[in-house]
mmCIF file of C-alpha atoms and ligand atoms in Angstrom:
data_model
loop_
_atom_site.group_PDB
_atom_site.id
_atom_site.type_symbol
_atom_site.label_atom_id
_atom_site.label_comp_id
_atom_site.label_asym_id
_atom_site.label_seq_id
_atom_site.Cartn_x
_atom_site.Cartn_y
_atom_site.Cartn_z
ATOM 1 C CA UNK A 1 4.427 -43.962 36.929
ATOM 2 C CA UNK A 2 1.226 -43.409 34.576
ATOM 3 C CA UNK A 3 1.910 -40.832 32.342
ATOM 4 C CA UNK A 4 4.821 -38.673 33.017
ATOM 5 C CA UNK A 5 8.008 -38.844 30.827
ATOM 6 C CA UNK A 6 10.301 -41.597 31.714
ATOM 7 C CA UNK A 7 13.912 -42.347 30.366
ATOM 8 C CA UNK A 8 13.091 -46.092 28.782
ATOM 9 C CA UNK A 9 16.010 -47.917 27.210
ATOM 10 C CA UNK A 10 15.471 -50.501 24.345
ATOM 11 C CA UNK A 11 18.038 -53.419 24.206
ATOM 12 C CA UNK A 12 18.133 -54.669 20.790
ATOM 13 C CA UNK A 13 16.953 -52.456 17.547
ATOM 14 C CA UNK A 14 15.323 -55.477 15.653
ATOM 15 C CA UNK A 15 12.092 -55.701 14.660
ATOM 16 C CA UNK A 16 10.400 -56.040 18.410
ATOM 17 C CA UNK A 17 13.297 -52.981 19.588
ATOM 18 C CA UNK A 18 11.664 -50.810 17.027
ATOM 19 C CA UNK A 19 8.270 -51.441 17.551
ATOM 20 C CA UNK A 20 8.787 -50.780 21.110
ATOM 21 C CA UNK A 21 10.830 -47.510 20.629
ATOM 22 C CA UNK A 22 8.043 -46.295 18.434
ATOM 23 C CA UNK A 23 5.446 -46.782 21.479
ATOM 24 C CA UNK A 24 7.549 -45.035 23.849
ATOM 25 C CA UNK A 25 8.849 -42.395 22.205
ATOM 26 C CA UNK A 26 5.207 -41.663 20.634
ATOM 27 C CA UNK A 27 3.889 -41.434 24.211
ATOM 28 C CA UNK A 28 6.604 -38.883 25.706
ATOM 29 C CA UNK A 29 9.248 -40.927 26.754
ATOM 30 C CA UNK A 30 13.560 -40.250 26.005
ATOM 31 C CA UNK A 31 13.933 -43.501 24.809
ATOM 32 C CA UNK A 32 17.368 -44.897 24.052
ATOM 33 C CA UNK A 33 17.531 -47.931 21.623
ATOM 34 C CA UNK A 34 20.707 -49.924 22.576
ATOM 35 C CA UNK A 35 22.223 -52.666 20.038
ATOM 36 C CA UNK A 36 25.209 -54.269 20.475
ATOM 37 C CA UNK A 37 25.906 -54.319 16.101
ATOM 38 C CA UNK A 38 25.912 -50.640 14.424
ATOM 39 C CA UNK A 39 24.089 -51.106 11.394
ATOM 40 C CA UNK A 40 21.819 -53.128 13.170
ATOM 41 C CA UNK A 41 21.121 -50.168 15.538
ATOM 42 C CA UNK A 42 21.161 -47.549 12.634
ATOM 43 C CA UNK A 43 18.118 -49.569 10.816
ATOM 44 C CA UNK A 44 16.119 -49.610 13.731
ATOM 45 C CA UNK A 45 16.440 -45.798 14.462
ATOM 46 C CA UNK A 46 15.757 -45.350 10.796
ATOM 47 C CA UNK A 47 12.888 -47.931 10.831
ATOM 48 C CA UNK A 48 10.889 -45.863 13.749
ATOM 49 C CA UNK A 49 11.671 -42.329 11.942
ATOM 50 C CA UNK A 50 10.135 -44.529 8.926
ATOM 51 C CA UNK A 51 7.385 -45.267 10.988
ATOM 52 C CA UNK A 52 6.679 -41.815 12.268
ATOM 53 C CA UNK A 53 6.739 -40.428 8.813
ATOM 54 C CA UNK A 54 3.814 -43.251 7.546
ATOM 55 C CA UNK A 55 1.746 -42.372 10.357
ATOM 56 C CA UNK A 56 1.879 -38.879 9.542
ATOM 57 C CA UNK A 57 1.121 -39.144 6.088
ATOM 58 C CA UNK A 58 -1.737 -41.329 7.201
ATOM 59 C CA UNK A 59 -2.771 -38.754 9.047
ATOM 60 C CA UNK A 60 -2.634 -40.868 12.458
ATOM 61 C CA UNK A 61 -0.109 -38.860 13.775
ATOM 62 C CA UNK A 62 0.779 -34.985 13.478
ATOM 63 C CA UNK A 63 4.245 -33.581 12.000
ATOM 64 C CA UNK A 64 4.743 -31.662 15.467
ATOM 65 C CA UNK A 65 4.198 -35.325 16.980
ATOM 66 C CA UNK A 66 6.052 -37.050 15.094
ATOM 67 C CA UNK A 67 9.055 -34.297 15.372
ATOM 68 C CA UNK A 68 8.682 -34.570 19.085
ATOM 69 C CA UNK A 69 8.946 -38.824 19.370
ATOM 70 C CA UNK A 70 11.836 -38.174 17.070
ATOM 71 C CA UNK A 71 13.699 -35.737 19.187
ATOM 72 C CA UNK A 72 13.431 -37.655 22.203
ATOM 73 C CA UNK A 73 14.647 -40.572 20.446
ATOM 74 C CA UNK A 74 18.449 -41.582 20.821
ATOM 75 C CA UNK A 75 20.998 -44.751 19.768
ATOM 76 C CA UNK A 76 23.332 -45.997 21.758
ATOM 77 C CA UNK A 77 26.603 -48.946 21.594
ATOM 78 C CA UNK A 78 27.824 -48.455 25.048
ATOM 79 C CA UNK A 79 25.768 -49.747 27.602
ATOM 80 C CA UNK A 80 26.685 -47.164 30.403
ATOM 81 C CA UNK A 81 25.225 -44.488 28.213
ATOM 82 C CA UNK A 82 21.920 -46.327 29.492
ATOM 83 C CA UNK A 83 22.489 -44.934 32.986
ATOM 84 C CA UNK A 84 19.868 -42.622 33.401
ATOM 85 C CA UNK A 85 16.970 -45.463 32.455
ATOM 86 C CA UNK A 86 13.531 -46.009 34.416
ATOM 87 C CA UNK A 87 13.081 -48.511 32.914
ATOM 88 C CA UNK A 88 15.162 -51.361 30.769
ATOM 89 C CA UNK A 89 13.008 -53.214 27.892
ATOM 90 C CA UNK A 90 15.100 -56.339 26.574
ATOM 91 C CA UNK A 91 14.674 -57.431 23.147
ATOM 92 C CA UNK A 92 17.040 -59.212 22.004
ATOM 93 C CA UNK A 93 17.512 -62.521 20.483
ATOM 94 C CA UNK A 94 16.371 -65.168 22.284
ATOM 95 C CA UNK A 95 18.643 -66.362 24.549
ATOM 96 C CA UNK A 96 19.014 -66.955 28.303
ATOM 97 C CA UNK A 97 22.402 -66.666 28.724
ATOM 98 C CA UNK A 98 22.428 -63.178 26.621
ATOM 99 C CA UNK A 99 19.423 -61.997 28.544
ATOM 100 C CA UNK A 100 20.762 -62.748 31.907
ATOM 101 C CA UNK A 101 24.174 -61.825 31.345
ATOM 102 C CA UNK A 102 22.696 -57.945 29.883
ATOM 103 C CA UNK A 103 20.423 -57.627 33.133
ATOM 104 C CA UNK A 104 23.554 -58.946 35.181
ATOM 105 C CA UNK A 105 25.852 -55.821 34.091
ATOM 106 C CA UNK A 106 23.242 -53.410 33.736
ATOM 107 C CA UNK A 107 22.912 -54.071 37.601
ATOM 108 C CA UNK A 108 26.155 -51.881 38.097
ATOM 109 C CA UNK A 109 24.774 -49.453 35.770
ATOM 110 C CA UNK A 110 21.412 -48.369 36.104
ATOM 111 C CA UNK A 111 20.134 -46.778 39.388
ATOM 112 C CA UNK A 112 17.974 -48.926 42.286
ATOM 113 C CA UNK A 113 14.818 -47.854 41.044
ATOM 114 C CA UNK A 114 14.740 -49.038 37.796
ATOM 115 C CA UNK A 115 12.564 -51.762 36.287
ATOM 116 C CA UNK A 116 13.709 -54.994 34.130
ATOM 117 C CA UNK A 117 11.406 -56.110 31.729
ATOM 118 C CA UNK A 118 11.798 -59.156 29.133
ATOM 119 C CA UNK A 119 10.038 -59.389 25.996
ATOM 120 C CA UNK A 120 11.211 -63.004 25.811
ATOM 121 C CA UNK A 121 8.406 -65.285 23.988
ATOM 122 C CA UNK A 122 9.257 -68.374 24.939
ATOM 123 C CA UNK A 123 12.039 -68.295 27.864
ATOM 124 C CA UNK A 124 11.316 -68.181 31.441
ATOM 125 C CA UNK A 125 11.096 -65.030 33.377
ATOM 126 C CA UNK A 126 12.916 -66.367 36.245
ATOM 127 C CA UNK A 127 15.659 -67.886 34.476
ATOM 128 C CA UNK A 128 15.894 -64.305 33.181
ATOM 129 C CA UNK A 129 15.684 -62.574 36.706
ATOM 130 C CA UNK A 130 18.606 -65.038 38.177
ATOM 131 C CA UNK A 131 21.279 -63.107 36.007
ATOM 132 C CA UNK A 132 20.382 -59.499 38.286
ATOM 133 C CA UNK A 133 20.909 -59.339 41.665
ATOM 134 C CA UNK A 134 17.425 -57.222 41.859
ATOM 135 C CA UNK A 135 15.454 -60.214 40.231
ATOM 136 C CA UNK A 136 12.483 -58.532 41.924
ATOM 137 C CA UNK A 137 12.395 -55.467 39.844
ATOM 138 C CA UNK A 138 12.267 -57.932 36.692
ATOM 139 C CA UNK A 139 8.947 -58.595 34.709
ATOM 140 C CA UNK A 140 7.762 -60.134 31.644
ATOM 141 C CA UNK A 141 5.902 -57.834 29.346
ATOM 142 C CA UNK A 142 5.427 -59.511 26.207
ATOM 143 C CA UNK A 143 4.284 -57.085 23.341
ATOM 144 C CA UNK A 144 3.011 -58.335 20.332
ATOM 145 C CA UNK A 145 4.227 -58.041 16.416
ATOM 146 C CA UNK A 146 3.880 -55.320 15.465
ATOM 147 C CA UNK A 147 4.175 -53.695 18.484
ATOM 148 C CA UNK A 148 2.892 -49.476 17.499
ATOM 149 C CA UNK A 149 -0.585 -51.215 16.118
ATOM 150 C CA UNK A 150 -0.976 -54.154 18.473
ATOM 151 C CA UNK A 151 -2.675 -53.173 22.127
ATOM 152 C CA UNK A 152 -2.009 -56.224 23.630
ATOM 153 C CA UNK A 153 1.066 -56.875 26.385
ATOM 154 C CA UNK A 154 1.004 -60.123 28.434
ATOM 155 C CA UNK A 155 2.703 -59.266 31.750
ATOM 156 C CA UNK A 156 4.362 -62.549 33.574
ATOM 157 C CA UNK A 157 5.941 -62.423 36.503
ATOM 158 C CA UNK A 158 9.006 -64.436 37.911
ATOM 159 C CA UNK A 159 9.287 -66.357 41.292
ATOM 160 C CA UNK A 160 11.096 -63.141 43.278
ATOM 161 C CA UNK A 161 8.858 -60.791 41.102
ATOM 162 C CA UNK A 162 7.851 -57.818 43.468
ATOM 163 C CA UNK A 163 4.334 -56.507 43.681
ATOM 164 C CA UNK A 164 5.577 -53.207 43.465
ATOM 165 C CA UNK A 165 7.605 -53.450 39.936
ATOM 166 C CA UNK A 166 4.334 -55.420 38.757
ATOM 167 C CA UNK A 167 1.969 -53.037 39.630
ATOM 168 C CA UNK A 168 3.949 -50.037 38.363
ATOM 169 C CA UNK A 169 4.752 -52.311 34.682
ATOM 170 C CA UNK A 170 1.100 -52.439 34.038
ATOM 171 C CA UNK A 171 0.402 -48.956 35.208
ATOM 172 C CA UNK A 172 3.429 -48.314 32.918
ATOM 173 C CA UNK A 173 1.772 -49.972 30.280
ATOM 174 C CA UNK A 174 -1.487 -48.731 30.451
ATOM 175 C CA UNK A 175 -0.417 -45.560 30.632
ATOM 176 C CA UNK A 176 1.355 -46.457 26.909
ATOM 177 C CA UNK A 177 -2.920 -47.252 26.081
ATOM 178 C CA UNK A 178 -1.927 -51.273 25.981
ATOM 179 C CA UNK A 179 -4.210 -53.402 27.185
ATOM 180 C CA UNK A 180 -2.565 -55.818 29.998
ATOM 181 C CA UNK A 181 -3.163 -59.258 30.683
ATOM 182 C CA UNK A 182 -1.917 -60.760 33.397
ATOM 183 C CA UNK A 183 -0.215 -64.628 32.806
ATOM 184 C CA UNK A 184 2.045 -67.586 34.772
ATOM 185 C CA UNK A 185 5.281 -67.628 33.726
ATOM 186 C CA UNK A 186 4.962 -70.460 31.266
ATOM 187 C CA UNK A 187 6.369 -71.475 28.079
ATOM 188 C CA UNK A 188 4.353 -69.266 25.421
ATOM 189 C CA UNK A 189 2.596 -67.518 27.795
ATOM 190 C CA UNK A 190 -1.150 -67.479 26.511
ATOM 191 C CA UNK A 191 -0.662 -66.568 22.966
ATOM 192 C CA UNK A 192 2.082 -68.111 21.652
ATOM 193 C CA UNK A 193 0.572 -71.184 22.929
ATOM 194 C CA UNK A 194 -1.987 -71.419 20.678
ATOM 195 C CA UNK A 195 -0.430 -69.003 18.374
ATOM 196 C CA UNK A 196 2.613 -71.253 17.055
ATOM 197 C CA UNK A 197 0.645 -74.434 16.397
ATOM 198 C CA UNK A 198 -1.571 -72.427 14.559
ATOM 199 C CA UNK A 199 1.124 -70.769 12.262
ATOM 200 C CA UNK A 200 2.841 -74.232 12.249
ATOM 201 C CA UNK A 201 -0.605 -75.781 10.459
ATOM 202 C CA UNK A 202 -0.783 -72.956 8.082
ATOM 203 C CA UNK A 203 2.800 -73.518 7.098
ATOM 204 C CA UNK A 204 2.599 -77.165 6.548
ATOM 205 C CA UNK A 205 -1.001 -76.430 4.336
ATOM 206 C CA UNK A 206 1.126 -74.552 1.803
ATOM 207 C CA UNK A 207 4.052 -77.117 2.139
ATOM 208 C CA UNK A 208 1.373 -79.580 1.443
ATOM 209 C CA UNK A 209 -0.324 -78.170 -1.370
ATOM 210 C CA UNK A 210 -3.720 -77.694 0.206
ATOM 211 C CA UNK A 211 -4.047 -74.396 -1.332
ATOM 212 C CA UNK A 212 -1.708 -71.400 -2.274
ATOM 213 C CA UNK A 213 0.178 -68.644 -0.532
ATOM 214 C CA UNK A 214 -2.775 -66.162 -1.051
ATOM 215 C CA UNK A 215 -5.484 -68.233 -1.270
ATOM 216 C CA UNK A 216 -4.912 -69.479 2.841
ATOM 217 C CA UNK A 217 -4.002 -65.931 3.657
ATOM 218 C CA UNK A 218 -7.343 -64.795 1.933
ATOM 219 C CA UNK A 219 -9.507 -67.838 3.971
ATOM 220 C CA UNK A 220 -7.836 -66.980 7.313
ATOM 221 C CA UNK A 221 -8.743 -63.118 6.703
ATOM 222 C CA UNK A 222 -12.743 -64.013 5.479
ATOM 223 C CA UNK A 223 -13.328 -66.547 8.102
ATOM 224 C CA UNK A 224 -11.657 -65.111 11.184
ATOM 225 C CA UNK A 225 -11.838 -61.823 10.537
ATOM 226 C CA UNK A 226 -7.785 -61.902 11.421
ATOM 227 C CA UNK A 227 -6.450 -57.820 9.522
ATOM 228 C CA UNK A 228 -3.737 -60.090 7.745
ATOM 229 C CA UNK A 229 -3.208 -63.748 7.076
ATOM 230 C CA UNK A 230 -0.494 -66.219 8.617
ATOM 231 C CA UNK A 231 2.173 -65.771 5.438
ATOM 232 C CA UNK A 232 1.884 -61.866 6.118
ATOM 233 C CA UNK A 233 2.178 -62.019 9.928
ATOM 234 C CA UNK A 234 5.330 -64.623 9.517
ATOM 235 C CA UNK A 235 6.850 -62.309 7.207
ATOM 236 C CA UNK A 236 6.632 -59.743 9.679
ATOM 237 C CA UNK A 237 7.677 -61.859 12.765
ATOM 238 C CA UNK A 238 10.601 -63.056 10.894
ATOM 239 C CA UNK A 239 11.199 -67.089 10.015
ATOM 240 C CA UNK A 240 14.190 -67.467 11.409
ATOM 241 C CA UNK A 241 12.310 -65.560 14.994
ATOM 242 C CA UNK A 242 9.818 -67.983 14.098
ATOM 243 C CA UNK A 243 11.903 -71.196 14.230
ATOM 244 C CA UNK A 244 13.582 -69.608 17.331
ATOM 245 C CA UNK A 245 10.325 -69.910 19.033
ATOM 246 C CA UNK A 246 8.663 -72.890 17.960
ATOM 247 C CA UNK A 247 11.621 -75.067 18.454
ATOM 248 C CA UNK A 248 12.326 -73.385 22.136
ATOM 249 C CA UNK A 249 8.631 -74.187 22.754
ATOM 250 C CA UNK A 250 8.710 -77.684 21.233
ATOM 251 C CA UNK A 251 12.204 -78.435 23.542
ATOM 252 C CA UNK A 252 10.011 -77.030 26.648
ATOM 253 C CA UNK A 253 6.707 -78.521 26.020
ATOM 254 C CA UNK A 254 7.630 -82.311 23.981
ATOM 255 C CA UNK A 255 4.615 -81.390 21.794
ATOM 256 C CA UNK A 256 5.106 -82.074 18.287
ATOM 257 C CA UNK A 257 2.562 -79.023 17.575
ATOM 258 C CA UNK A 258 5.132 -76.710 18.384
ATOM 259 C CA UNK A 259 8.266 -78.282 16.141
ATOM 260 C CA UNK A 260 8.596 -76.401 12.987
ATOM 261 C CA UNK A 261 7.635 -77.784 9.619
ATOM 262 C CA UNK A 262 10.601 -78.503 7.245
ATOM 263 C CA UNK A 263 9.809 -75.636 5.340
ATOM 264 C CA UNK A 264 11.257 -73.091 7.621
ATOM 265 C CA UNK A 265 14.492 -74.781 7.484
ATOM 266 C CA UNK A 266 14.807 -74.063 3.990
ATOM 267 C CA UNK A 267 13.160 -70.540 3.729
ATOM 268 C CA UNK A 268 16.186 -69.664 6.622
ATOM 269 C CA UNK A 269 19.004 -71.566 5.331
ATOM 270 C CA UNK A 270 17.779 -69.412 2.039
ATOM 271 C CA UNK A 271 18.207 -66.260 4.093
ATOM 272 C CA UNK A 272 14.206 -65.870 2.870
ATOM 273 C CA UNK A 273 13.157 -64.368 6.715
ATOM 274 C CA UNK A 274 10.484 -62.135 5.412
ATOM 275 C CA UNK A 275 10.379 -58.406 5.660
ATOM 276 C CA UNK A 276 13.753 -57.745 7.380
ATOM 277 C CA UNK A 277 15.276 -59.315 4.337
ATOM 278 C CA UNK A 278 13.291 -58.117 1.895
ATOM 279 C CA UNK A 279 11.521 -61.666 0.822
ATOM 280 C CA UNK A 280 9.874 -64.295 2.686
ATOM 281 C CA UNK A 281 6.613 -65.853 1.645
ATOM 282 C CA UNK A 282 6.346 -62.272 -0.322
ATOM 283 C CA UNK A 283 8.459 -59.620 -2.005
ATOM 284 C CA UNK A 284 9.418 -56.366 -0.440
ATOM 285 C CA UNK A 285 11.213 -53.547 -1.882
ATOM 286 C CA UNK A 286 11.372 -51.942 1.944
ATOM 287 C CA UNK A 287 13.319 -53.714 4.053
ATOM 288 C CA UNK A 288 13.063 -51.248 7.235
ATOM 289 C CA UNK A 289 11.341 -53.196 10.198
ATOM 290 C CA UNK A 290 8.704 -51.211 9.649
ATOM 291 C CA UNK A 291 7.178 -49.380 6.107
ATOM 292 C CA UNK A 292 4.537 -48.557 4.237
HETATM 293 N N1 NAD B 301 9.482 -61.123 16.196
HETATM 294 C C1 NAD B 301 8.364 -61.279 16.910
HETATM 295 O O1 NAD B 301 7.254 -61.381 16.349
HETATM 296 C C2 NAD B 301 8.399 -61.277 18.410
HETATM 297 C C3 NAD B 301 7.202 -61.043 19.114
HETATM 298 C C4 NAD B 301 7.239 -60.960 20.514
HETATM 299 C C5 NAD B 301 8.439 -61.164 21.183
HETATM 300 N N2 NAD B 301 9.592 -61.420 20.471
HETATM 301 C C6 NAD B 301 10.826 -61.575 21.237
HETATM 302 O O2 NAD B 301 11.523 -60.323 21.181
HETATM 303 C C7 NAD B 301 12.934 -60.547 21.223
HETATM 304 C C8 NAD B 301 13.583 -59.910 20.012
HETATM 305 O O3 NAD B 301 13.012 -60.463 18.831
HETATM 306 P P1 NAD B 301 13.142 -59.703 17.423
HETATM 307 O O4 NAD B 301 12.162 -60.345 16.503
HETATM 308 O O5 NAD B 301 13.097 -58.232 17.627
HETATM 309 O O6 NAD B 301 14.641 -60.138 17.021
HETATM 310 P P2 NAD B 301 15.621 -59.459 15.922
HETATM 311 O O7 NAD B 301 16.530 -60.565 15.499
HETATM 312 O O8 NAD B 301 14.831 -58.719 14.899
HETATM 313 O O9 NAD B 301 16.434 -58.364 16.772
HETATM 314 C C9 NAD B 301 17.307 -58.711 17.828
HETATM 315 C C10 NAD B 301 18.320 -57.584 17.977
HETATM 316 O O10 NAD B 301 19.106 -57.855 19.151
HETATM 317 C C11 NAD B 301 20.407 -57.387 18.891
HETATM 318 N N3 NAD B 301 21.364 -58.000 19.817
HETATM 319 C C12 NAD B 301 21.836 -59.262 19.828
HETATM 320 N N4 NAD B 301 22.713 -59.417 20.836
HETATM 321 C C13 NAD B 301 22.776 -58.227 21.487
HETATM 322 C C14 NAD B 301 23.497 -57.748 22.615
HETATM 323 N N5 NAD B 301 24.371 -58.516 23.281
HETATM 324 N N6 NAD B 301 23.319 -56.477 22.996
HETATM 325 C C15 NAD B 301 22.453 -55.674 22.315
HETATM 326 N N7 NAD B 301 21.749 -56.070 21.231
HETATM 327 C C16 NAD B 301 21.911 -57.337 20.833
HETATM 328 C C17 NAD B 301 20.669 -57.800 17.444
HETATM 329 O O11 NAD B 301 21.759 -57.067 16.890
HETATM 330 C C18 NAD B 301 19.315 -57.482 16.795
HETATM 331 O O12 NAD B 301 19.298 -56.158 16.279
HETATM 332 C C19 NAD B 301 13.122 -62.068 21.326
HETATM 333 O O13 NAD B 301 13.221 -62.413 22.679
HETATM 334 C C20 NAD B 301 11.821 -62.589 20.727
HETATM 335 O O14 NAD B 301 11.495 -63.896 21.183
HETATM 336 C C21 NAD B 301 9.597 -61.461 19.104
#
């Protein structure tokens, strides 16, 4: 499954849809991004032509390239028009009962070849798998944010995971140039497991007054030599994503690491998400998923 073109479909056109569309269809695949709310679909398509675009003017990508990804890019509203997939990639919001219930009717859709995977952070693979009747071509592949810069994908497999869907996800995936690693399926996986507590602490700094906004982002870039600090990265992520997460993980785990710091409840009941919204911890004038 390595390298030659595949028909991928994207559920969901948010900010982890996009990201993933952009990987595909960058690396020769049709890809069809599938969202369930129009405008929500047409910002994603227009977010990964945005993306395209930026890389060529950063010279990452060429204009023949970036003309190809964008030819073999399509949207879609109807869910049989994702018929022809190899392979399904959910992202959409978290929940179990959407997740199974997409992978439950997409059983009578796509062919008997076709692999399932779940970008879920936080819920559990098999609880995903038990809405298909093919839970062994299901697999976690969690990608991380955002998902055309970031190599890493942590693959998880459920209880009836076969070893031939995993073994053709991460040749799948490595063929994409991601690195793989391979995890339980656990709440948070590996990185969100350290990754939330961590965001959580930076959060409740600020709400705390130990320093400012761009003074912690500045000390988390000089000391750990992270490309962008925590307020950036949330801002891309998405607070109300965010509190989806931490508060899925804190139900799961009963560690009070995880819960979210009052703060997020008030930058979401603001509608202050980040990027997608166009202010967060900082202003943007671009509110595609993904910009310059
Ligand atoms: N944001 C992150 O940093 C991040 C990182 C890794 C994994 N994830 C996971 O990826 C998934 C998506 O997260 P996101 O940040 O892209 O969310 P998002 O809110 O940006 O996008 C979700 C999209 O799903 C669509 N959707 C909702 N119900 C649908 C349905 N029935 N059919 C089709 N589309 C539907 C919405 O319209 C929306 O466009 C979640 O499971 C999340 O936990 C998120």
């Amino acid at each position: 499954m390595n390298n030659e073109p595949r028909t991928v479909a994207v559920l969901g056109a948010g900010t982890m849809g996009s990201g993933i569309a952009v990987v595909m269809a960058r690396a020769g695949h049709r890809t069809i991004m599938y969202d369930i709310d129009e405008a929500n679909l047409r910002r994603g398509l227009d977010s990964v032509h945005g993306f395209l675009d930026h890389s060529v003017k950063l010279g990452k990508l060429s204009q023949d390239a970036a003309d190809t990804a964008k030819r073999s890019l399509s949207g879609a509203t109807d869910l049989r028009e994702l018929a022809p997939s190899d392979i399904v990639v959910e992202a959409v919001f978290e929940d179990l009962a959407l997740k199974k219930e997409l992978f439950g009717r997409l059983d009578d859709i796509v062919s008997a070849h076709t692999l399932f995977h779940t970008n879920t952070s936080t819920l559990s693979v098999t609880g995903i798998a038990s809405g298909s009747r093919h839970p062994e071509r299901v697999v976690g592949t969690h990608y991380c944010n955002p998902a055309p810069l970031m190599k890493l994908v942590e693959v998880a497999d459920g209880r009836h995971t076969g070893s031939p869907a995993h073994e053709a996800t991460v040749a799948f995936l490595r063929g994409l140039g991601k690195t793989t690693v391979v995890t339980k399926d656990r709440p948070g996986f590996i990185v969100n497991r350290f990754l939330i507590p961590w965001e959580n602490s930076c959060i409740d700094a600020l709400e705390n007054g130990v320093a400012t906004r761009d003074e912690i982002d500045a000390a988390v870039k000089g000391s750990l030599g992270h490309p962008m600090g925590p307020f950036r990265l949330l801002d891309i992520v998405g607070m109300d994503i965010h509190q989806q997460v931490a508060t899925r993980l804190y139900e799961q785990l009963r560690d009070p690491r995880f819960f979210p710091p009052p703060m997020v409840e008030r930058m979401v009941a603001a509608g202050d998400l980040g990027r997608k919204t166009g202010r967060g911890f900082y202003e943007y004038d671009d509110t595609r998923l993904f910009g310059s």
